[in-house]
Amino acid sequence: MAQEKTVTPGMHGQWSSRWAFILAATGSAVGLGNIWKFPYITGENGGGAFVLVYLFCIALIGLPIMIAEIMLGRRARMSPVNAMQALAKQEGRSPAWKILGWMGVLAGFLILSYYSVIAGWALAYIFRAASGVFSISTADGIQAMFGDFVSDPEALLAWHTIFIVMVGAVVARGVSKGLEKATKYLMPSLFILLLVLVGYAMNTDGFQQGLAFLFTPDFSKLTPAAVLTALGHAFFTLSLGMGAIMVYGSYLPKNASIAQVSLVIVIADTAVALLAGMAIFPLVFANGLEAASGPSLIFQTLPLAFGQMPMGQLFGTLFFILLVIAAWTSAISLIEPAVAWMVENHGLTRPQATFQALTVTWLVGIGTVLSFNLWDFHFSFFGQEKTNGIFDMLDLLTANIMLPLGGLLIAIFAGWKMKESHSRDELNGNRSVYEFWLFVVRWISPTLVIIVLLHLFGVLKLIGIE
Ligand code: PHE
C-alpha cells in the first residue's frame, strides 16, 4: 500500500524541547473550553456539584488517559490513524484499532467547525472592547448588543471565515515553525489577565455568592445530564479522546517524562477554568444576570466588568485578544491529526492538506452560524432544553459521546492491549507511579466512562427533537 512507502515515523519533525511540548499541549488544552464553555455549562448545570464531578473526572479519567494518549503517540510517531494501525500491528492486535484514529479525525473536524464560529465571536469582541462601547452600556444594553450580533448570520460567517484563515496560516507552516512559535507568550499573559479579572470580581458584591455557587456542592441539582456533561467536558478541556494530544505526543522527544508533563498540563488547564469561573460568576450575581444563560454567558458578563473597571478598555481589548489566541492554539490541534494523516497517506504538502481540511471544516461551520439565528430549533437533552439547533447537536455528539468513547478505547488499548513491557518502557518513570497508572487506566477510568455512557444509551429514548 502507498502508506508503506510514504510514512516514516517522525517525518513531521519534533518539538525543540520538553517545554515546547508542554506549552503546545497546554495551548491545545487551554482554550474556549476553559473560558467560554466551562462557565456556561457550570451555570446551566447548577454550579458546585457539577464542578466537583468535573474535577473528579479530570483526576480519575482525564489525567490517566492523557498519559496513555501521549504514550501511544510518542511510541508510534505518526498521525493517530497510522499510529493506531502501527501499534495494533506491533502488539499483534486487530487492524480495526485504526478506527479509533478515524473517529478522532472526524471529531476534530466537527469540533473545529463550531469552535471556529465561537472564536469568531471573540474576534468581533476585540473591536467592541477597543471601541469603548462597554463603558457606556448597561447590563441590558450589553445583552441586546450580543443578541443583535448573533442574529446576523453574515457577520458570524465573516468572523468564522477569518478565524479559519488564521488557523490555516499556522497549520500550513508545520510543527516547529508554526505550532511552537504560536504558543510561547500566550499562557503567562492569559493567566495574568485572568488574575486581574478575578481581582476585579473580588471587589464586587457578588463575590461571595459567586464562590458559593462554584464551590458549594448541592447534589440535588446534579442531573444525569450534568454528570455526562462533566465527563464530556473533562475530555474536551484536556483535548483528549480525538488524537490531538496523541499527535502532539508523537512530536515529543524520547527522553521527556510523560507522567510529569501530563500533570503540568492538567494543573494549568484546571487552574485556568477555575479562575475563569471565579471571574465570571461574581459578575453574574452582582448584576442580577442569569447563570444559566448558555453560550452567551461570558459575552454578557465580562463586557460589564470591562465597562466599569479602570482601564477597562485596555484590559477588555487585551482579554479578547488573548481569548482568540487561546482558541487559535486549540484550533490548530483540532485539525492537526487530519492534516498529518493527509500528508502521510496522500502525499500532499502541508499547505495543500491544510487547505482541503479547512475548506470542509468551514462548510460544516455554516450549520453553527445558522444555529443562533435562522435555524435555531430547540430540542431536549435528558430533560435539558437546548435552544441552538445544530450547534448544540454537534457539541453533544462530539464532547459527550465521541470524545469519551475515544478516551475509553485509548484506555483499553494502553491498559489491556499493549504489552506491559512496552508501556513500562515508554513511560519509563518511577515504578510505583507506573503501577498506579496502570491500575487506574485498566480499571477505574474505563469503568467510570462505561457507566456514564451506558446510562446515556439507556436514556437516549428521552431525547426528543421538537
Ligand atoms: N481543549 C480545547 C479547549 O478547551 C478544545 C479541544 C478539544 C482541542 C479537543 C483539541 C481537541 O478549548
PDB file of N, CA and C and ligand atoms in Angstrom, residues 27-35 108 111 115 233 235-240 242 244-245 269 326-327 329-331 333-334 403, ligand 1:
ATOM      1  N   GLY A  27      -1.337  24.824  25.237  1.00  0.00           N
ATOM      2  CA  GLY A  27      -2.022  25.681  24.267  1.00  0.00           C
ATOM      3  C   GLY A  27      -3.227  24.980  23.666  1.00  0.00           C
ATOM      4  N   SER A  28      -3.083  23.688  23.439  1.00  0.00           N
ATOM      5  CA  SER A  28      -4.208  22.920  22.913  1.00  0.00           C
ATOM      6  C   SER A  28      -5.300  22.786  23.969  1.00  0.00           C
ATOM      7  N   ALA A  29      -4.891  22.498  25.190  1.00  0.00           N
ATOM      8  CA  ALA A  29      -5.879  22.250  26.249  1.00  0.00           C
ATOM      9  C   ALA A  29      -6.607  23.530  26.646  1.00  0.00           C
ATOM     10  N   VAL A  30      -5.842  24.592  26.877  1.00  0.00           N
ATOM     11  CA  VAL A  30      -6.464  25.837  27.325  1.00  0.00           C
ATOM     12  C   VAL A  30      -7.052  26.562  26.130  1.00  0.00           C
ATOM     13  N   GLY A  31      -8.356  26.768  26.172  1.00  0.00           N
ATOM     14  CA  GLY A  31      -8.976  27.430  25.030  1.00  0.00           C
ATOM     15  C   GLY A  31     -10.363  27.887  25.404  1.00  0.00           C
ATOM     16  N   LEU A  32     -11.231  27.931  24.414  1.00  0.00           N
ATOM     17  CA  LEU A  32     -12.606  28.331  24.666  1.00  0.00           C
ATOM     18  C   LEU A  32     -13.253  27.397  25.693  1.00  0.00           C
ATOM     19  N   GLY A  33     -12.765  26.155  25.733  1.00  0.00           N
ATOM     20  CA  GLY A  33     -13.303  25.196  26.694  1.00  0.00           C
ATOM     21  C   GLY A  33     -13.199  25.702  28.116  1.00  0.00           C
ATOM     22  N   ASN A  34     -12.100  26.339  28.450  1.00  0.00           N
ATOM     23  CA  ASN A  34     -11.897  26.803  29.814  1.00  0.00           C
ATOM     24  C   ASN A  34     -12.633  28.096  30.110  1.00  0.00           C
ATOM     25  N   ILE A  35     -12.576  29.019  29.162  1.00  0.00           N
ATOM     26  CA  ILE A  35     -13.012  30.377  29.482  1.00  0.00           C
ATOM     27  C   ILE A  35     -14.450  30.627  29.037  1.00  0.00           C
ATOM     28  N   GLY A 108     -12.474  15.842  15.332  1.00  0.00           N
ATOM     29  CA  GLY A 108     -11.718  17.092  15.189  1.00  0.00           C
ATOM     30  C   GLY A 108     -12.375  18.048  14.197  1.00  0.00           C
ATOM     31  N   ILE A 111     -15.703  19.349  15.792  1.00  0.00           N
ATOM     32  CA  ILE A 111     -15.498  20.326  16.876  1.00  0.00           C
ATOM     33  C   ILE A 111     -14.999  21.645  16.294  1.00  0.00           C
ATOM     34  N   TYR A 115     -16.253  25.409  16.897  1.00  0.00           N
ATOM     35  CA  TYR A 115     -15.261  26.138  17.698  1.00  0.00           C
ATOM     36  C   TYR A 115     -14.865  27.434  17.000  1.00  0.00           C
ATOM     37  N   HIS A 233     -16.880  17.148  29.308  1.00  0.00           N
ATOM     38  CA  HIS A 233     -16.052  18.347  29.372  1.00  0.00           C
ATOM     39  C   HIS A 233     -14.633  18.037  29.845  1.00  0.00           C
ATOM     40  N   PHE A 235     -12.903  15.554  28.964  1.00  0.00           N
ATOM     41  CA  PHE A 235     -12.185  15.197  27.731  1.00  0.00           C
ATOM     42  C   PHE A 235     -11.966  16.428  26.857  1.00  0.00           C
ATOM     43  N   PHE A 236     -13.024  17.196  26.701  1.00  0.00           N
ATOM     44  CA  PHE A 236     -12.950  18.356  25.815  1.00  0.00           C
ATOM     45  C   PHE A 236     -11.870  19.333  26.268  1.00  0.00           C
ATOM     46  N   THR A 237     -11.904  19.667  27.547  1.00  0.00           N
ATOM     47  CA  THR A 237     -10.999  20.707  28.027  1.00  0.00           C
ATOM     48  C   THR A 237      -9.546  20.255  27.996  1.00  0.00           C
ATOM     49  N   LEU A 238      -9.310  18.947  28.146  1.00  0.00           N
ATOM     50  CA  LEU A 238      -7.926  18.463  28.089  1.00  0.00           C
ATOM     51  C   LEU A 238      -7.536  18.032  26.670  1.00  0.00           C
ATOM     52  N   SER A 239      -8.395  18.256  25.706  1.00  0.00           N
ATOM     53  CA  SER A 239      -8.150  17.877  24.301  1.00  0.00           C
ATOM     54  C   SER A 239      -7.959  16.375  24.136  1.00  0.00           C
ATOM     55  N   LEU A 240      -8.660  15.580  24.935  1.00  0.00           N
ATOM     56  CA  LEU A 240      -8.439  14.133  24.897  1.00  0.00           C
ATOM     57  C   LEU A 240      -9.495  13.397  24.086  1.00  0.00           C
ATOM     58  N   MET A 242      -9.523  12.394  20.903  1.00  0.00           N
ATOM     59  CA  MET A 242      -9.654  12.526  19.456  1.00  0.00           C
ATOM     60  C   MET A 242      -8.305  12.576  18.733  1.00  0.00           C
ATOM     61  N   ALA A 244      -5.695  14.662  19.284  1.00  0.00           N
ATOM     62  CA  ALA A 244      -4.914  15.906  19.288  1.00  0.00           C
ATOM     63  C   ALA A 244      -3.678  15.765  20.166  1.00  0.00           C
ATOM     64  N   ILE A 245      -3.910  15.232  21.364  1.00  0.00           N
ATOM     65  CA  ILE A 245      -2.790  15.072  22.293  1.00  0.00           C
ATOM     66  C   ILE A 245      -1.893  13.925  21.821  1.00  0.00           C
ATOM     67  N   ASP A 269      -4.464  23.629  32.995  1.00  0.00           N
ATOM     68  CA  ASP A 269      -5.779  23.713  32.357  1.00  0.00           C
ATOM     69  C   ASP A 269      -6.887  23.911  33.396  1.00  0.00           C
ATOM     70  N   ALA A 326      -5.837  31.927  22.565  1.00  0.00           N
ATOM     71  CA  ALA A 326      -6.049  30.638  23.245  1.00  0.00           C
ATOM     72  C   ALA A 326      -6.881  29.709  22.359  1.00  0.00           C
ATOM     73  N   ALA A 327      -7.892  30.268  21.724  1.00  0.00           N
ATOM     74  CA  ALA A 327      -8.736  29.461  20.840  1.00  0.00           C
ATOM     75  C   ALA A 327      -7.929  29.009  19.619  1.00  0.00           C
ATOM     76  N   THR A 329      -4.642  28.417  19.359  1.00  0.00           N
ATOM     77  CA  THR A 329      -3.710  27.324  19.645  1.00  0.00           C
ATOM     78  C   THR A 329      -4.450  26.009  19.895  1.00  0.00           C
ATOM     79  N   SER A 330      -5.726  26.088  20.272  1.00  0.00           N
ATOM     80  CA  SER A 330      -6.509  24.851  20.416  1.00  0.00           C
ATOM     81  C   SER A 330      -6.995  24.379  19.044  1.00  0.00           C
ATOM     82  N   ALA A 331      -7.424  25.337  18.244  1.00  0.00           N
ATOM     83  CA  ALA A 331      -7.968  25.004  16.930  1.00  0.00           C
ATOM     84  C   ALA A 331      -6.926  24.289  16.073  1.00  0.00           C
ATOM     85  N   SER A 333      -4.690  22.307  17.008  1.00  0.00           N
ATOM     86  CA  SER A 333      -4.545  20.900  17.376  1.00  0.00           C
ATOM     87  C   SER A 333      -5.769  20.084  16.964  1.00  0.00           C
ATOM     88  N   LEU A 334      -6.901  20.761  16.751  1.00  0.00           N
ATOM     89  CA  LEU A 334      -8.085  20.017  16.332  1.00  0.00           C
ATOM     90  C   LEU A 334      -7.944  19.490  14.906  1.00  0.00           C
ATOM     91  N   LEU A 403     -15.779  11.957  22.208  1.00  0.00           N
ATOM     92  CA  LEU A 403     -14.538  12.051  22.981  1.00  0.00           C
ATOM     93  C   LEU A 403     -14.463  11.009  24.107  1.00  0.00           C
TER      94      LEU A 403
HETATM   95  N1  PHE B   1      -9.210  21.716  24.788  1.00  0.00           N
HETATM   96  C1  PHE B   1      -9.716  22.734  23.936  1.00  0.00           C
HETATM   97  C2  PHE B   1     -10.424  23.782  24.777  1.00  0.00           C
HETATM   98  O1  PHE B   1     -10.632  23.602  25.948  1.00  0.00           O
HETATM   99  C3  PHE B   1     -10.618  22.198  22.863  1.00  0.00           C
HETATM  100  C4  PHE B   1     -10.103  20.970  22.169  1.00  0.00           C
HETATM  101  C5  PHE B   1     -10.822  19.785  22.252  1.00  0.00           C
HETATM  102  C6  PHE B   1      -8.896  20.998  21.490  1.00  0.00           C
HETATM  103  C7  PHE B   1     -10.346  18.628  21.657  1.00  0.00           C
HETATM  104  C8  PHE B   1      -8.413  19.847  20.881  1.00  0.00           C
HETATM  105  C9  PHE B   1      -9.132  18.666  20.975  1.00  0.00           C
HETATM  106  O2  PHE B   1     -10.830  24.789  24.282  1.00  0.00           O
END
